[in-house]
Coordinates of C-alpha atoms in Angstrom, one line a residue:
M226 CA 167.9 62.3 100.7
I227 CA 164.3 61.2 101.3
P228 CA 162.1 61.4 98.2
E229 CA 159.7 64.3 97.9
N230 CA 156.6 62.0 97.8
N231 CA 157.2 60.7 101.3
P232 CA 154.2 60.2 103.7
S233 CA 154.6 63.5 105.5
E234 CA 152.1 65.0 107.9
E235 CA 150.6 67.2 105.1
T236 CA 150.0 64.3 102.7
M237 CA 148.4 62.1 105.5
D238 CA 145.8 64.7 106.6
W239 CA 143.0 62.2 106.0
E240 CA 143.8 60.8 109.5
D241 CA 142.2 64.0 110.9
E242 CA 138.9 63.2 109.1
P243 CA 136.2 61.0 110.6
T244 CA 137.2 57.5 109.7
A245 CA 135.4 54.1 110.0
I246 CA 137.5 51.2 111.0
K247 CA 136.9 47.9 109.2
P248 CA 135.6 45.0 111.4
M249 CA 137.9 42.3 112.7
S250 CA 136.7 40.0 109.9
M251 CA 133.6 38.9 108.0
Y252 CA 132.0 35.6 108.9
F253 CA 131.6 34.6 105.2
P254 CA 133.9 35.5 102.3
P255 CA 132.3 37.1 99.2
T256 CA 132.6 33.7 97.4
E257 CA 129.7 32.5 99.5
Y258 CA 127.3 35.4 98.8
T259 CA 125.6 33.7 95.9
K260 CA 125.1 30.3 97.5
K261 CA 121.6 29.1 98.0
I262 CA 120.0 27.2 100.9
K263 CA 116.5 26.7 102.1
I264 CA 115.6 28.6 105.3
S265 CA 112.8 27.0 107.3
T266 CA 111.4 29.5 109.7
R267 CA 109.8 28.5 113.0
C268 CA 107.5 31.6 113.1
F269 CA 104.1 30.0 112.4
I270 CA 101.9 33.0 111.9
T271 CA 99.9 31.6 109.1
E272 CA 99.4 28.2 110.9
F273 CA 98.2 30.0 114.0
M274 CA 95.7 32.1 112.1
E275 CA 94.4 29.0 110.3
T276 CA 94.1 27.0 113.5
M277 CA 92.1 29.8 115.1
D278 CA 89.7 30.0 112.1
E279 CA 89.1 26.2 112.2
L280 CA 88.3 25.9 116.0
N281 CA 85.1 24.3 116.9
P282 CA 83.4 25.8 118.7
P283 CA 84.5 29.0 116.9
V284 CA 86.6 31.7 118.5
T285 CA 84.3 33.8 120.8
R286 CA 84.1 37.6 120.7
V287 CA 85.9 37.8 124.1
E288 CA 88.8 35.6 122.8
K289 CA 89.2 37.6 119.6
S290 CA 89.0 40.8 121.5
W291 CA 91.9 39.8 123.8
F292 CA 94.3 39.5 120.9
D293 CA 92.9 42.4 118.8
N294 CA 93.2 44.8 121.7
H295 CA 96.5 43.5 123.1
P296 CA 98.9 46.5 123.3
Q297 CA 101.6 44.4 121.6
F298 CA 100.0 41.4 119.8
K299 CA 97.5 43.5 118.0
H300 CA 100.2 44.6 115.5
I301 CA 100.6 41.0 114.3
F302 CA 96.8 40.6 113.7
H303 CA 96.6 43.9 111.9
M304 CA 99.7 43.5 109.6
P305 CA 99.2 42.6 106.0
K306 CA 98.5 38.9 105.5
D307 CA 101.1 36.8 103.6
G308 CA 101.0 33.1 103.4
N309 CA 104.8 32.7 103.2
H310 CA 107.8 34.2 104.8
K311 CA 110.2 35.9 102.3
V312 CA 113.5 35.1 103.9
M313 CA 116.1 35.6 101.2
G314 CA 116.6 39.3 102.3
M315 CA 117.5 37.9 105.7
W316 CA 119.8 35.3 104.2
M317 CA 121.6 38.0 102.2
L318 CA 122.3 39.9 105.4
L319 CA 123.4 36.8 107.3
L320 CA 126.0 36.1 104.6
R321 CA 127.4 39.6 105.2
T322 CA 127.6 39.4 109.0
A323 CA 130.5 41.4 110.5
N324 CA 132.6 39.9 113.3
I325 CA 132.4 42.4 116.1
E326 CA 132.9 42.5 119.8
K327 CA 129.4 43.7 120.8
V328 CA 126.9 41.0 121.9
N329 CA 123.7 43.1 122.1
E330 CA 123.5 43.9 118.4
A331 CA 124.5 42.6 115.0
W332 CA 126.0 44.4 112.0
F333 CA 126.0 43.5 108.3
A334 CA 128.3 45.0 105.7
V335 CA 126.5 45.4 102.4
N336 CA 128.4 47.0 99.5
G337 CA 130.7 48.5 102.0
S338 CA 127.9 49.9 104.2
P339 CA 127.4 48.6 107.7
I340 CA 123.7 48.0 108.6
R341 CA 122.8 47.7 112.3
Y342 CA 120.3 45.3 113.9
S343 CA 119.8 46.4 117.4
I344 CA 116.8 46.4 119.8
R345 CA 115.9 49.8 118.3
E346 CA 115.5 48.4 114.8
H347 CA 113.7 45.4 116.2
A348 CA 111.2 47.6 118.0
L349 CA 110.8 50.0 115.0
I350 CA 109.8 47.2 112.7
L351 CA 107.9 45.0 115.2
G352 CA 106.2 47.3 117.6
L353 CA 106.4 45.0 120.6
D354 CA 107.5 46.1 124.0
C355 CA 111.3 46.1 124.2
R356 CA 111.8 47.6 127.6
N357 CA 113.7 45.9 130.4
Y358 CA 112.4 42.7 132.0
P359 CA 110.6 43.1 135.3
S360 CA 112.5 41.9 138.3
N361 CA 112.3 38.2 139.1
Y362 CA 110.2 37.6 135.9
K363 CA 111.3 34.0 135.6
E364 CA 109.5 33.2 138.8
A365 CA 106.4 35.1 137.7
G366 CA 103.2 33.4 136.7
S367 CA 102.2 29.8 137.7
M368 CA 102.5 26.2 136.5
T369 CA 99.0 25.4 137.8
F370 CA 97.3 25.8 134.5
V371 CA 99.7 23.7 132.4
R372 CA 99.9 20.9 135.0
K373 CA 96.1 20.7 135.0
Y374 CA 96.1 19.8 131.3
F375 CA 99.5 18.3 130.7
G376 CA 100.7 16.9 134.0
N377 CA 104.5 17.0 134.6
G378 CA 105.7 15.6 131.3
I379 CA 107.2 17.3 128.2
I380 CA 104.9 19.8 126.7
R381 CA 105.6 20.3 123.0
H382 CA 104.2 22.9 120.6
Q383 CA 102.1 20.3 118.8
D384 CA 100.7 19.1 122.1
V385 CA 99.4 22.5 122.8
K386 CA 97.8 22.7 119.4
A387 CA 96.1 19.3 119.9
K388 CA 94.8 20.3 123.3
L389 CA 93.5 23.6 122.1
Q390 CA 91.5 21.9 119.3
E391 CA 89.6 19.7 121.7
M392 CA 88.6 22.4 124.2
E393 CA 85.3 24.2 124.7
A394 CA 85.1 28.0 124.8
S395 CA 86.2 29.1 128.3
C396 CA 88.8 31.1 130.2
D397 CA 91.1 28.1 130.1
R398 CA 90.8 27.9 126.3
L399 CA 91.9 31.5 126.0
K400 CA 95.0 30.7 128.1
M401 CA 95.6 27.7 125.8
M402 CA 95.3 30.1 122.8
V403 CA 97.9 32.4 124.3
L404 CA 100.3 29.5 125.0
Y405 CA 99.8 28.3 121.4
F406 CA 100.4 31.8 120.1
L407 CA 103.6 32.4 122.2
S408 CA 105.1 29.0 121.2
S409 CA 104.1 29.4 117.5
I410 CA 105.4 33.0 117.0
I411 CA 107.2 34.7 119.8
N412 CA 109.6 31.9 120.9
G413 CA 109.4 28.8 118.7
Q414 CA 111.8 25.9 119.0
R415 CA 114.4 24.8 116.4
K416 CA 113.1 21.2 116.1
T417 CA 109.6 20.1 115.5
G418 CA 107.7 16.8 115.6
K419 CA 108.5 14.0 117.9
D420 CA 112.1 15.2 118.5
A421 CA 111.0 18.7 119.5
P422 CA 111.9 19.9 123.0
S423 CA 109.4 21.3 125.5
V424 CA 107.9 24.7 125.1
E425 CA 110.1 27.3 126.8
P426 CA 109.5 27.0 130.6
F427 CA 108.9 30.7 131.0
L428 CA 106.0 30.6 128.5
L429 CA 104.4 27.8 130.4
R430 CA 104.5 29.9 133.6
A431 CA 103.4 33.1 131.9
V432 CA 100.0 31.8 130.7
G433 CA 99.1 31.2 134.3
D434 CA 98.7 35.0 134.5
L435 CA 97.1 36.7 131.5
N436 CA 97.8 40.2 133.0
L437 CA 101.5 39.3 132.9
C438 CA 101.1 38.2 129.2
K439 CA 99.8 41.7 128.4
T440 CA 102.5 43.7 130.1
F441 CA 105.6 41.5 129.6
P442 CA 108.3 42.9 127.2
W443 CA 107.9 40.3 124.5
G444 CA 109.8 42.4 122.1
R445 CA 113.0 42.1 124.2
L446 CA 112.6 38.4 124.6
S447 CA 112.1 37.8 120.8
F448 CA 115.1 40.1 120.1
E449 CA 117.5 38.2 122.3
H450 CA 116.2 35.0 120.9
M451 CA 117.0 36.2 117.4
L452 CA 120.5 37.3 118.3
E453 CA 121.1 33.8 119.7
E454 CA 120.0 32.4 116.4
I455 CA 122.3 34.7 114.4
S456 CA 125.2 33.6 116.5
H457 CA 124.2 30.0 116.2
T458 CA 124.0 30.3 112.4
M459 CA 127.6 31.8 112.2
E460 CA 129.0 29.0 114.4
H461 CA 127.2 26.3 112.4
F462 CA 128.4 27.3 108.9
G463 CA 131.9 28.4 109.9
G464 CA 132.2 30.6 106.8
V465 CA 131.3 27.9 104.3
V466 CA 127.8 27.4 102.8
K467 CA 126.9 23.9 101.6
E468 CA 124.2 24.6 99.0
G469 CA 120.9 22.9 99.2
V470 CA 120.8 22.4 102.9
I471 CA 117.7 23.2 105.0
W472 CA 118.5 25.6 107.9
P473 CA 115.8 26.3 110.6
I474 CA 115.5 29.7 112.1
P475 CA 113.1 29.7 115.1
G476 CA 111.6 32.7 116.8
F477 CA 110.0 35.9 115.6
C478 CA 112.1 36.6 112.5
I479 CA 109.9 39.3 110.9
P480 CA 112.3 42.2 111.9
M481 CA 115.3 40.4 110.3
E482 CA 113.1 39.4 107.3
L483 CA 112.3 43.0 106.6
L484 CA 115.5 44.8 107.7
A485 CA 117.2 44.6 104.3
F486 CA 114.2 46.1 102.5
E487 CA 113.9 48.9 105.1
A488 CA 117.6 49.8 105.1
I489 CA 118.4 49.4 101.3
T490 CA 116.3 51.7 99.2
D491 CA 116.5 49.8 95.9
L492 CA 115.5 46.5 97.5
G493 CA 112.5 48.1 99.3
A494 CA 111.3 49.8 96.0
K495 CA 111.6 46.5 94.1
F496 CA 110.0 44.1 96.5
R497 CA 107.8 46.0 98.9
E498 CA 104.8 48.4 98.5
S499 CA 103.1 50.7 100.9
V500 CA 99.8 49.9 102.7
E501 CA 97.2 52.6 102.6
C502 CA 95.4 54.2 105.6
V503 CA 97.9 53.1 108.3
D504 CA 98.6 55.2 111.4
P505 CA 102.1 56.8 111.0
A506 CA 102.9 55.7 114.6
C507 CA 102.4 52.0 113.7
P508 CA 105.4 49.7 113.4
R509 CA 107.1 49.3 110.0
M510 CA 105.7 45.7 109.5
R511 CA 102.2 47.2 109.2
K512 CA 103.1 50.0 106.8
S513 CA 104.2 47.9 103.8
K514 CA 103.9 44.5 102.3
F515 CA 105.6 42.3 99.7
K516 CA 104.4 42.9 96.2
R517 CA 102.3 40.1 94.7
S518 CA 104.2 37.5 92.8
E519 CA 103.5 34.1 91.2
M520 CA 106.3 32.7 93.3
K521 CA 106.1 31.9 97.0
G522 CA 109.4 33.8 97.5
F523 CA 112.3 35.0 95.4
P524 CA 115.8 33.5 95.0
I525 CA 119.0 34.9 96.4
S526 CA 120.2 35.6 92.9
K527 CA 117.3 38.0 92.4
I528 CA 118.2 39.8 95.6
N529 CA 121.9 40.1 94.6
K530 CA 120.9 41.3 91.1
E531 CA 118.8 44.1 92.5
L532 CA 121.4 44.9 95.1
G533 CA 124.0 45.5 92.5
K534 CA 126.5 48.1 93.7
T535 CA 124.0 50.5 95.3
E536 CA 125.2 52.8 98.0
D537 CA 121.8 54.1 98.9
I538 CA 121.8 52.3 102.3
Q539 CA 121.0 53.4 105.8
N540 CA 123.5 52.4 108.4
I541 CA 120.7 52.6 111.1
L542 CA 117.0 53.0 110.4
K543 CA 115.8 56.6 110.6
A544 CA 112.6 57.0 112.5
S545 CA 110.0 59.6 111.7
E546 CA 108.6 61.9 114.4
A547 CA 105.6 59.6 114.8
E548 CA 107.8 56.6 115.0
E549 CA 110.0 58.3 117.7
T550 CA 106.8 58.5 119.8
L551 CA 106.3 54.8 119.4
L552 CA 109.9 54.0 120.3
A553 CA 109.7 56.3 123.4
R554 CA 106.9 54.1 124.6
I555 CA 108.3 50.7 123.9
T556 CA 112.1 51.1 124.4
E557 CA 114.4 52.2 127.2
P558 CA 116.0 55.7 126.9
D559 CA 119.3 54.2 127.7
E560 CA 120.2 50.6 126.8
I561 CA 122.2 48.3 129.1
D562 CA 125.9 48.8 128.5
D563 CA 127.4 46.5 126.0
I564 CA 131.0 45.3 125.4
H565 CA 133.3 48.1 124.4
D566 CA 133.9 47.8 120.6
F567 CA 136.1 50.5 119.1
V568 CA 135.2 49.4 115.6
V569 CA 131.4 49.9 116.1
E570 CA 132.0 53.1 118.1
S571 CA 134.0 54.5 115.2
W572 CA 131.0 53.9 113.0
M573 CA 128.6 55.4 115.5
K574 CA 130.7 58.6 115.9
M575 CA 130.5 59.1 112.1
I576 CA 126.7 58.5 112.1
D577 CA 126.2 60.9 115.1
K578 CA 128.0 63.6 113.1
G579 CA 125.6 63.1 110.2
N580 CA 128.1 61.1 108.1
V581 CA 127.3 57.9 106.2
V582 CA 129.7 55.0 107.0
R583 CA 131.2 53.5 103.8
L584 CA 133.9 50.9 104.5
S585 CA 134.8 50.8 100.8
K586 CA 136.1 54.4 100.9
I587 CA 138.1 53.6 104.0
E588 CA 139.7 50.7 102.2
E589 CA 140.7 53.1 99.4
K590 CA 142.4 55.4 101.9
V591 CA 144.1 52.6 103.6
D592 CA 145.5 51.4 100.2
E593 CA 146.7 55.0 99.6
Y594 CA 148.4 55.0 103.0
H595 CA 150.1 51.7 102.2
V596 CA 151.5 53.1 99.0
R597 CA 153.0 56.0 100.9
V598 CA 154.5 53.8 103.5
T599 CA 156.0 51.6 100.8
V600 CA 157.8 54.6 99.4
L601 CA 159.4 55.3 102.8
E602 CA 160.2 51.6 103.3
D603 CA 161.9 51.4 99.9
Y604 CA 164.0 54.5 100.8
V605 CA 165.0 53.0 104.1
Q606 CA 165.9 49.7 102.5
E607 CA 168.0 51.5 99.9
Q608 CA 170.0 53.1 102.7
V609 CA 170.4 49.8 104.5
N610 CA 171.7 48.2 101.3
S611 CA 174.1 51.0 100.7
M612 CA 175.5 50.7 104.3
A613 CA 175.8 47.0 103.8
N614 CA 177.8 47.4 100.6
E615 CA 180.1 49.8 102.3
M616 CA 180.6 47.4 105.3
T617 CA 181.4 44.5 102.9
N618 CA 184.0 46.6 101.0
H619 CA 185.6 47.5 104.3
I620 CA 185.7 43.9 105.4
E621 CA 187.3 42.7 102.2
K622 CA 189.8 45.6 102.3
E623 CA 190.8 44.8 105.9
G624 CA 190.9 41.0 105.4
G625 CA 187.8 40.3 107.4
V626 CA 186.9 41.2 111.0
E627 CA 186.7 37.6 111.9
K628 CA 190.3 36.8 110.9
E629 CA 192.6 35.4 113.7
V630 CA 194.9 38.2 114.8
A631 CA 197.8 35.8 115.3
G632 CA 197.7 34.7 111.7
G633 CA 196.9 31.1 112.6
G634 CA 193.3 31.2 111.6
D635 CA 191.6 28.7 109.4
G636 CA 191.1 30.1 105.9
N637 CA 187.9 28.1 105.4
R638 CA 186.4 29.3 108.6
E639 CA 187.3 32.9 107.6
K640 CA 185.4 32.6 104.4
V641 CA 182.3 31.1 106.1
R642 CA 182.3 33.9 108.7
L643 CA 182.7 36.5 106.1
K644 CA 179.8 35.0 104.1
R645 CA 177.6 35.1 107.2
T646 CA 178.6 38.7 107.9
K647 CA 177.5 39.7 104.4
K648 CA 174.2 37.9 104.9
A649 CA 173.5 39.7 108.2
A650 CA 174.4 43.0 106.6
N651 CA 172.0 42.4 103.6
R652 CA 169.2 40.9 105.6
K653 CA 165.9 42.7 104.8
K654 CA 163.6 44.2 107.3
P655 CA 160.8 41.7 108.0
S656 CA 157.5 42.4 106.4
K657 CA 154.4 43.4 108.4
K658 CA 153.0 40.0 107.9
Q659 CA 156.2 38.4 109.3
R660 CA 156.2 40.7 112.3

């Protein structure tokens, strides 16, 4: 009879509980989580600010006012100043990137807790407009301005900077400032120097219309650019990190730079501190700053040490009431449909019900299920072996089912066939891996 500890419906009632499915795979194994590289960002906020301060003639009140009062860019000029990017939090997340089907968001599994990076997190941290693109936006603007100063050749980021530094204060200089800003911060290129490609064509067109530069959803553009860079990083490393390499990450990386510290309470408390007198409706990057340190940054080993085994992790960033007002203004109420992904949807169903997704707990239950299934498989195998032994005894008693009826059969052939019959009877059920 079947053992009492069989996986009956009563003992497998966990299936009726909300469950989170593990991702298809992780891009990096845990053995890579401690490996160090140098990340070189292409988000030149400090360089842009220093260039503006050094212009001769100096920046005019009109030029300064255009950036300070810009509905989106003002957040960058009002955020706490820091001479260096602190990117090891971002590297920690990249090493824990989950392989999912969705293309419009990324997920990172930290200590068994999935953390989402979607356009909502990007908007909440950054504060730039993340609504849909206007129709035919790639044809908007004009190339008249850039052709006036650069002709029809390649226009690199450093060419824009050099041209800006030699211009007198004018409406055209403001446009050159905007082009330099966009190519320095919003949508930088992976390569710099003489091998750098041209500034993104859309940016060249956009500066021909400063009104377009005020209303365009730069948040969505920078978000999509960052998703491309995450995908490119996964493809480049292929799950193996060669320590000591320099890896460039272009684009506006601030949201990814801060995500770990916003989602993981212990990291935020250790490395960040609040900024006083900030409007609650401001984006997250204006509300806190990195604590002062003698080092320009901090190593991945320090991040991992503080991370420990903490489970105080938000799967998705929770917005305050004031922040919901900000998000309502700069994001779409309903995002564009993404690829159906039953793994991520299982996580979101749990989150929507107020549960916290912990993949480690799911793994424990799956292990428990495998133990129960093993009990049943052992019982079935025991019955198969018993039947096989009975068949063998019957064959030996009757002289073998393969024996020639006429009595002229080959004795050797009879033994071989009998041996094969025993093998077939005792053949084990293939394992799940074999199937």
